[in-house]
Short mmCIF file of C-alpha atoms in Angstrom, two decimals:
data_model
loop_
_atom_site.label_atom_id
_atom_site.label_comp_id
_atom_site.label_asym_id
_atom_site.label_seq_id
_atom_site.Cartn_x
_atom_site.Cartn_y
_atom_site.Cartn_z
CA MET A 1 16.27 -129.88 -18.93
CA LYS A 2 13.72 -127.25 -19.82
CA SER A 3 11.24 -127.68 -22.67
CA ASN A 4 11.25 -125.21 -25.53
CA HIS A 5 7.67 -126.03 -26.46
CA PRO A 6 5.43 -123.00 -25.81
CA GLY A 7 2.83 -123.54 -23.12
CA ARG A 8 4.36 -126.83 -22.01
CA GLN A 9 5.76 -127.59 -18.59
CA ASP A 10 8.75 -129.73 -17.69
CA ASP A 11 8.10 -133.03 -15.97
CA GLU A 12 10.66 -132.39 -13.25
CA ASN A 13 9.05 -129.04 -12.46
CA THR A 14 5.44 -130.15 -12.49
CA GLY A 15 5.57 -133.75 -11.37
CA ALA A 16 3.52 -134.43 -14.47
CA SER A 17 4.56 -138.06 -14.96
CA PRO A 18 4.25 -139.77 -11.57
CA GLU A 19 4.42 -143.54 -11.56
CA LYS A 20 1.15 -145.22 -10.61
CA ILE A 21 0.71 -148.39 -8.58
CA ASP A 22 0.39 -150.54 -11.71
CA GLY A 23 3.76 -149.31 -12.99
CA THR A 24 2.41 -147.08 -15.76
CA LYS A 25 3.06 -143.34 -15.88
CA GLU A 26 0.72 -140.43 -16.20
CA PRO A 27 1.05 -138.44 -19.47
CA ARG A 28 3.09 -135.32 -18.82
CA LEU A 29 1.39 -131.94 -18.85
CA ARG A 30 1.87 -130.05 -22.10
CA TRP A 31 -0.13 -126.98 -21.18
CA HIS A 32 -0.32 -124.45 -18.38
CA PHE A 33 -3.73 -125.18 -16.82
CA HIS A 34 -4.37 -122.42 -14.27
CA PRO A 35 -6.41 -122.66 -11.05
CA ILE A 36 -10.16 -122.01 -11.20
CA ALA A 37 -12.54 -120.67 -8.57
CA ASN A 38 -16.14 -119.82 -9.47
CA ALA A 39 -19.66 -121.20 -9.31
CA ARG A 40 -19.58 -122.70 -12.85
CA ALA A 41 -16.06 -123.99 -12.70
CA HIS A 42 -16.64 -126.82 -15.17
CA GLU A 43 -17.16 -124.25 -17.94
CA ASP A 44 -13.73 -122.80 -17.21
CA VAL A 45 -12.29 -126.32 -17.35
CA VAL A 46 -13.92 -126.81 -20.76
CA GLU A 47 -12.50 -123.45 -21.88
CA GLN A 48 -8.95 -124.33 -20.87
CA ILE A 49 -9.01 -127.77 -22.47
CA ILE A 50 -10.52 -126.39 -25.70
CA PHE A 51 -7.87 -123.67 -25.83
CA SER A 52 -5.08 -126.19 -25.34
CA ILE A 53 -6.47 -128.14 -28.32
CA LEU A 54 -7.19 -125.19 -30.61
CA SER A 55 -3.78 -123.69 -29.93
CA GLY A 56 -2.07 -126.87 -31.07
CA ALA A 57 -0.63 -128.06 -27.75
CA TYR A 58 -2.74 -131.21 -28.16
CA SER A 59 -3.74 -132.67 -31.53
CA ALA A 60 -6.13 -135.40 -32.62
CA ASP A 61 -5.24 -138.76 -30.98
CA ASP A 62 -3.01 -137.10 -28.36
CA ARG A 63 -3.47 -138.24 -24.80
CA LEU A 64 -4.60 -135.53 -22.41
CA PRO A 65 -3.55 -135.34 -18.75
CA SER A 66 -5.49 -137.58 -16.38
CA VAL A 67 -8.50 -136.42 -14.37
CA GLU A 68 -6.26 -136.28 -11.31
CA GLN A 69 -3.67 -134.15 -13.07
CA LEU A 70 -6.25 -131.75 -14.47
CA ALA A 71 -7.95 -131.39 -11.08
CA GLN A 72 -4.63 -130.61 -9.40
CA ALA A 73 -3.45 -128.20 -12.12
CA MET A 74 -6.71 -126.21 -12.09
CA ASN A 75 -7.33 -126.50 -8.34
CA VAL A 76 -10.79 -127.98 -8.73
CA SER A 77 -12.36 -131.26 -7.63
CA LYS A 78 -12.40 -134.37 -9.79
CA PRO A 79 -16.23 -134.16 -10.09
CA VAL A 80 -15.82 -130.68 -11.67
CA ILE A 81 -13.38 -132.17 -14.19
CA GLY A 82 -15.92 -134.95 -14.75
CA GLU A 83 -18.68 -132.42 -15.57
CA ALA A 84 -16.39 -130.72 -18.07
CA LEU A 85 -15.49 -134.03 -19.68
CA LYS A 86 -19.19 -134.85 -20.12
CA VAL A 87 -19.50 -131.68 -22.23
CA LEU A 88 -16.40 -132.50 -24.28
CA ILE A 89 -17.34 -136.15 -24.78
CA LYS A 90 -20.90 -135.29 -25.81
CA ALA A 91 -19.48 -132.80 -28.32
CA LYS A 92 -17.14 -135.54 -29.59
CA ILE A 93 -14.04 -133.48 -28.88
CA VAL A 94 -12.60 -135.91 -26.33
CA ARG A 95 -12.96 -139.67 -25.89
CA VAL A 96 -12.29 -141.98 -22.96
CA GLN A 97 -10.32 -145.15 -23.56
CA ARG A 98 -10.60 -147.87 -20.95
CA GLY A 99 -7.98 -150.39 -19.89
CA ARG A 100 -4.32 -150.37 -18.94
CA SER A 101 -3.33 -148.11 -21.84
CA GLY A 102 -6.45 -146.00 -21.51
CA GLY A 103 -6.99 -142.37 -20.67
CA LEU A 104 -8.41 -139.20 -22.16
CA PHE A 105 -7.71 -138.64 -25.85
CA VAL A 106 -8.40 -135.80 -28.26
CA LEU A 107 -10.75 -136.72 -31.10
CA THR A 108 -10.70 -133.48 -33.09
CA ASN A 109 -9.77 -129.80 -33.01
CA ASN A 110 -13.06 -128.91 -34.72
CA VAL A 111 -14.95 -127.37 -31.79
CA PRO A 112 -18.71 -126.85 -32.30
CA ASP A 113 -20.10 -123.33 -31.95
CA SER A 114 -22.37 -124.52 -29.15
CA VAL A 115 -19.36 -125.41 -27.00
CA LEU A 116 -17.55 -122.16 -27.82
CA ALA A 117 -20.67 -120.23 -26.82
CA LEU A 118 -20.84 -122.12 -23.52
CA THR A 119 -17.31 -121.13 -22.54
CA ALA A 120 -17.12 -117.64 -24.02
CA GLN A 121 -15.53 -115.42 -21.36
CA LEU A 122 -16.26 -112.16 -23.20
CA ARG A 123 -19.94 -112.77 -23.82
CA HIS A 124 -20.91 -109.62 -21.90
CA VAL A 125 -18.43 -107.32 -23.66
CA SER A 126 -19.60 -105.30 -26.67
CA LEU A 127 -18.40 -106.28 -30.14
CA SER A 128 -16.80 -102.87 -30.70
CA GLU A 129 -14.77 -103.25 -27.50
CA ILE A 130 -13.68 -106.73 -28.54
CA ILE A 131 -12.55 -105.49 -31.95
CA GLU A 132 -10.77 -102.58 -30.27
CA ALA A 133 -8.93 -104.97 -27.95
CA ARG A 134 -7.91 -107.33 -30.73
CA HIS A 135 -5.53 -104.92 -32.47
CA PRO A 136 -3.10 -104.33 -29.55
CA VAL A 137 -3.21 -108.02 -28.58
CA GLU A 138 -2.37 -109.23 -32.09
CA LEU A 139 0.26 -106.51 -32.48
CA GLN A 140 2.05 -107.38 -29.26
CA LEU A 141 1.98 -111.08 -30.11
CA ALA A 142 3.49 -110.33 -33.53
CA LEU A 143 6.21 -108.14 -32.01
CA LEU A 144 7.08 -110.82 -29.46
CA ALA A 145 7.04 -113.49 -32.16
CA ALA A 146 9.54 -111.45 -34.17
CA GLU A 147 11.86 -111.38 -31.16
CA ARG A 148 11.47 -115.03 -30.17
CA ALA A 149 10.59 -117.06 -33.27
CA THR A 150 12.92 -119.75 -34.60
CA GLN A 151 13.12 -120.98 -38.17
CA ALA A 152 10.89 -123.89 -37.11
CA ASP A 153 8.33 -121.38 -35.86
CA PHE A 154 8.35 -119.55 -39.19
CA ALA A 155 7.85 -122.90 -40.91
CA ALA A 156 4.83 -123.57 -38.67
CA LEU A 157 3.26 -120.26 -39.70
CA ARG A 158 3.98 -121.06 -43.34
CA SER A 159 2.26 -124.44 -42.90
CA CYS A 160 -0.84 -122.71 -41.51
CA ILE A 161 -1.03 -120.49 -44.60
CA ASP A 162 -0.58 -123.46 -46.93
CA GLN A 163 -3.32 -125.40 -45.13
CA LEU A 164 -5.69 -122.45 -45.34
CA ARG A 165 -4.94 -122.12 -49.05
CA GLY A 166 -5.75 -125.79 -49.52
CA HIS A 167 -9.06 -125.41 -47.63
CA ARG A 168 -10.11 -121.95 -48.82
CA HIS A 169 -13.17 -123.41 -50.57
CA SER A 170 -14.10 -125.78 -47.73
CA ASP A 171 -17.06 -125.40 -45.39
CA LEU A 172 -16.88 -122.35 -43.14
CA SER A 173 -16.06 -124.30 -39.97
CA ILE A 174 -13.05 -125.93 -41.63
CA ARG A 175 -11.84 -122.74 -43.28
CA ILE A 176 -12.09 -120.78 -40.04
CA ARG A 177 -10.19 -123.51 -38.20
CA TYR A 178 -7.18 -123.04 -40.49
CA ASP A 179 -7.56 -119.26 -40.45
CA HIS A 180 -7.52 -119.23 -36.65
CA MET A 181 -4.67 -121.76 -36.53
CA PHE A 182 -2.38 -119.09 -38.00
CA HIS A 183 -3.26 -116.77 -35.12
CA TYR A 184 -2.98 -119.52 -32.48
CA THR A 185 0.42 -120.48 -33.86
CA LEU A 186 1.46 -116.83 -33.68
CA GLY A 187 0.36 -116.88 -30.03
CA ARG A 188 2.45 -119.97 -29.32
CA ILE A 189 5.63 -118.72 -30.92
CA ALA A 190 5.31 -115.41 -29.06
CA ARG A 191 5.71 -117.46 -25.85
CA SER A 192 3.10 -115.38 -24.01
CA SER A 193 0.40 -117.56 -22.50
CA ALA A 194 -1.60 -114.60 -21.16
CA LEU A 195 -1.77 -112.76 -24.48
CA ALA A 196 -2.46 -116.01 -26.32
CA LEU A 197 -5.44 -116.68 -24.03
CA PHE A 198 -6.82 -113.17 -24.65
CA GLN A 199 -6.36 -113.74 -28.38
CA HIS A 200 -8.32 -117.02 -28.19
CA GLN A 201 -11.20 -115.44 -26.30
CA ILE A 202 -11.34 -112.54 -28.77
CA LEU A 203 -11.25 -114.78 -31.85
CA GLU A 204 -14.03 -117.06 -30.60
CA GLN A 205 -16.27 -114.12 -29.71
CA ILE A 206 -15.80 -112.44 -33.09
CA PHE A 207 -16.68 -115.63 -34.93
CA LEU A 208 -19.69 -116.36 -32.72
CA ARG A 209 -21.09 -112.86 -33.25
CA MET A 210 -20.29 -112.43 -36.94
CA PRO A 211 -20.77 -115.80 -38.69
CA ASP A 212 -22.57 -114.20 -41.65
CA TYR A 213 -19.62 -111.92 -42.31
CA PHE A 214 -17.21 -114.85 -42.50
CA LEU A 215 -19.65 -116.89 -44.58
CA TYR A 216 -20.75 -114.28 -47.12
CA GLU A 217 -18.37 -111.31 -47.10
CA GLU A 218 -14.88 -112.39 -46.20
CA ASN A 219 -12.72 -113.42 -49.15
CA PRO A 220 -10.45 -116.37 -48.22
CA ASP A 221 -7.86 -115.30 -50.79
CA THR A 222 -7.66 -111.88 -49.15
CA VAL A 223 -7.13 -113.55 -45.77
CA ILE A 224 -4.31 -115.65 -47.24
CA THR A 225 -2.67 -112.51 -48.63
CA LEU A 226 -2.94 -110.82 -45.23
CA HIS A 227 -1.39 -113.84 -43.52
CA GLU A 228 1.43 -113.81 -46.05
CA GLY A 229 2.06 -110.13 -45.34
CA THR A 230 2.02 -110.71 -41.59
CA LEU A 231 4.46 -113.61 -41.84
CA ALA A 232 6.82 -111.57 -44.06
CA ALA A 233 6.75 -108.70 -41.57
CA ILE A 234 7.47 -110.99 -38.61
CA ARG A 235 10.33 -112.67 -40.49
CA SER A 236 11.81 -109.23 -41.15
CA ARG A 237 11.82 -108.63 -37.37
CA SER A 238 11.13 -104.96 -38.15
CA PRO A 239 8.71 -103.34 -35.65
CA GLU A 240 7.65 -100.77 -38.26
CA LYS A 241 6.79 -103.43 -40.85
CA ILE A 242 4.97 -105.48 -38.22
CA ARG A 243 2.85 -102.52 -37.12
CA ALA A 244 1.92 -101.79 -40.73
CA ALA A 245 1.08 -105.45 -41.46
CA ILE A 246 -1.08 -105.86 -38.35
CA ALA A 247 -2.88 -102.58 -39.05
CA GLU A 248 -3.74 -103.82 -42.54
CA HIS A 249 -4.71 -107.24 -41.19
CA MET A 250 -7.07 -105.78 -38.60
CA SER A 251 -8.58 -103.04 -40.76
CA ALA A 252 -11.23 -105.09 -42.59
CA LEU A 253 -13.11 -106.18 -39.46
CA GLU A 254 -12.52 -102.82 -37.76
CA ASN A 255 -14.16 -101.06 -40.72
CA VAL A 256 -17.09 -103.48 -40.80
CA VAL A 257 -17.83 -103.08 -37.10
CA THR A 258 -17.40 -99.30 -37.25
CA SER A 259 -19.79 -99.02 -40.19
CA SER A 260 -22.39 -101.15 -38.41
CA GLY A 261 -22.29 -99.07 -35.26
CA GLY A 262 -20.65 -101.82 -33.23
CA ARG A 263 -23.37 -104.36 -33.96
CA PRO A 264 -22.92 -107.80 -35.55
CA ARG A 265 -23.64 -107.92 -39.26
CA SER A 266 -26.62 -110.10 -40.14
CA LEU A 267 -27.00 -111.29 -43.70
CA ASN A 268 -29.28 -113.88 -45.22
CA LYS A 269 -27.57 -114.23 -48.57
CA PRO A 270 -24.38 -113.24 -50.39
#
């Protein structure tokens, strides 16, 4: 039986729950971890695990795949996985539980900027190019979501908006988490792992380069209104309405970056 959960893999297809010698079973894979091959492979491991958490595939207190499973899924050695886990444990994103019922567990989906900066794949791409790439990525995800979303998916997007509304006056890191969760949920319900990964990399780079904009200039109530409009357009399943909603959604940042000549805005006060 195939799983309908975006980004997850079926046990019978992946061998994700093999029985160990002591009779216990490995936790099944719930994310598509792709093979890695480069000199700083542990950073790519960190990136993939962070993305699986931020996108909602794993939540706080969920058990992650074992070291062996992660090494096999990403085609790296167990020491590389170990180096990545050191970063995640130090950042208090993941914890290790010892004993028969032990394993790797998610502590939080609040990822520190320092860890995002470490794994940023687009760090050498200009801000204007990143903003330019965001529009078609978000648009295609929205169009796919309109084709593939279920009523449960629409409810998940609605929940993201409600959570953002409830945290619109919270600290920036918390507010951004719920803002981004709307986009990550959109990526999941579009059932496009490649586009969802591009979306994640774009979102993290924009936030890393423009923290002052989000802290001092962006109006959370405006963001909520834009999310509402995007959800309504996707529910309508009308490509024309979706294109208009995404264009409006993207326009604020596009205008800011255009007016600054493609450079990050730097502000010291409101």
